[in-house]
XYZ file of C-alpha atoms in Angstrom:
90
model
C -109.282 8.110 12.697
C -108.343 4.220 12.993
C -105.760 5.299 10.687
C -103.752 8.260 12.576
C -100.836 6.218 12.595
C -100.180 5.366 9.293
C -101.126 9.599 7.907
C -98.401 10.462 11.023
C -96.058 8.021 8.921
C -96.420 9.551 5.733
C -96.292 13.473 6.906
C -93.129 12.663 8.275
C -91.664 11.050 5.471
C -93.423 13.769 3.551
C -90.841 16.175 5.765
C -87.763 14.065 6.364
C -85.726 15.025 3.029
C -86.291 17.341 -0.416
C -86.289 14.389 -2.301
C -89.365 12.269 -1.809
C -90.859 12.354 -4.830
C -87.816 11.245 -6.628
C -86.878 7.807 -7.988
C -82.953 8.020 -6.624
C -84.156 8.560 -3.469
C -82.698 5.059 -1.673
C -85.029 5.363 1.531
C -87.813 5.442 -0.345
C -89.966 7.571 -2.578
C -94.073 8.858 -3.341
C -95.711 7.340 -6.156
C -98.994 8.074 -8.219
C -101.427 5.579 -9.021
C -105.307 5.785 -9.889
C -108.601 3.412 -9.980
C -110.447 3.430 -13.110
C -114.014 3.016 -12.646
C -116.255 2.450 -15.560
C -119.143 5.565 -15.508
C -121.931 3.264 -13.870
C -119.221 1.821 -11.148
C -119.460 -1.881 -11.763
C -115.839 -2.140 -13.039
C -112.333 -1.637 -12.651
C -109.636 -1.877 -14.895
C -106.302 -3.341 -13.288
C -102.804 -3.506 -15.209
C -100.956 -7.467 -15.362
C -97.539 -6.220 -13.524
C -94.859 -8.384 -15.069
C -92.601 -7.828 -12.372
C -94.844 -9.036 -9.177
C -96.535 -10.965 -10.867
C -100.033 -9.479 -9.674
C -102.944 -7.297 -11.033
C -102.731 -4.143 -9.652
C -104.393 -0.465 -11.169
C -102.228 2.214 -12.930
C -99.329 3.744 -11.063
C -95.660 5.317 -10.993
C -93.828 6.966 -9.521
C -93.343 10.613 -9.250
C -90.719 11.922 -11.346
C -90.305 15.298 -8.928
C -93.949 15.992 -9.672
C -95.355 16.496 -5.766
C -98.794 16.574 -6.862
C -99.826 13.415 -6.341
C -103.083 13.030 -8.368
C -101.555 14.274 -11.579
C -98.700 11.750 -11.370
C -101.782 9.213 -10.603
C -103.650 11.297 -13.902
C -100.462 11.030 -16.036
C -99.766 7.619 -15.307
C -102.945 6.322 -16.095
C -102.621 7.482 -19.363
C -100.232 6.099 -20.305
C -100.151 3.171 -19.217
C -103.514 2.154 -20.500
C -104.093 4.484 -23.501
C -107.756 5.085 -22.101
C -108.393 9.015 -23.770
C -110.756 11.426 -21.430
C -109.983 10.281 -17.815
C -110.420 13.223 -14.888
C -110.036 12.499 -11.768
C -112.752 12.948 -8.971
C -113.775 13.458 -5.634
C -110.820 14.703 -3.669
């Protein structure tokens, strides 16, 4: 409930143009990212982003794919090389 306005902004942006999942959309675009958490819930895997010089969760551009969970899983596998990743919850 406290994030209602943020969610509403994303809904408006989602409906604003057919290309919101394309990085070529100059106004902005959706991306997907994933938290990789160990089975025991004690550790997470972060990646060092060279351009931003920050530690971030793996993720990347949707490149036209509106299924952001699929985008997040694909990017996590590509960026980490960890096999057998799966999406939980939802």
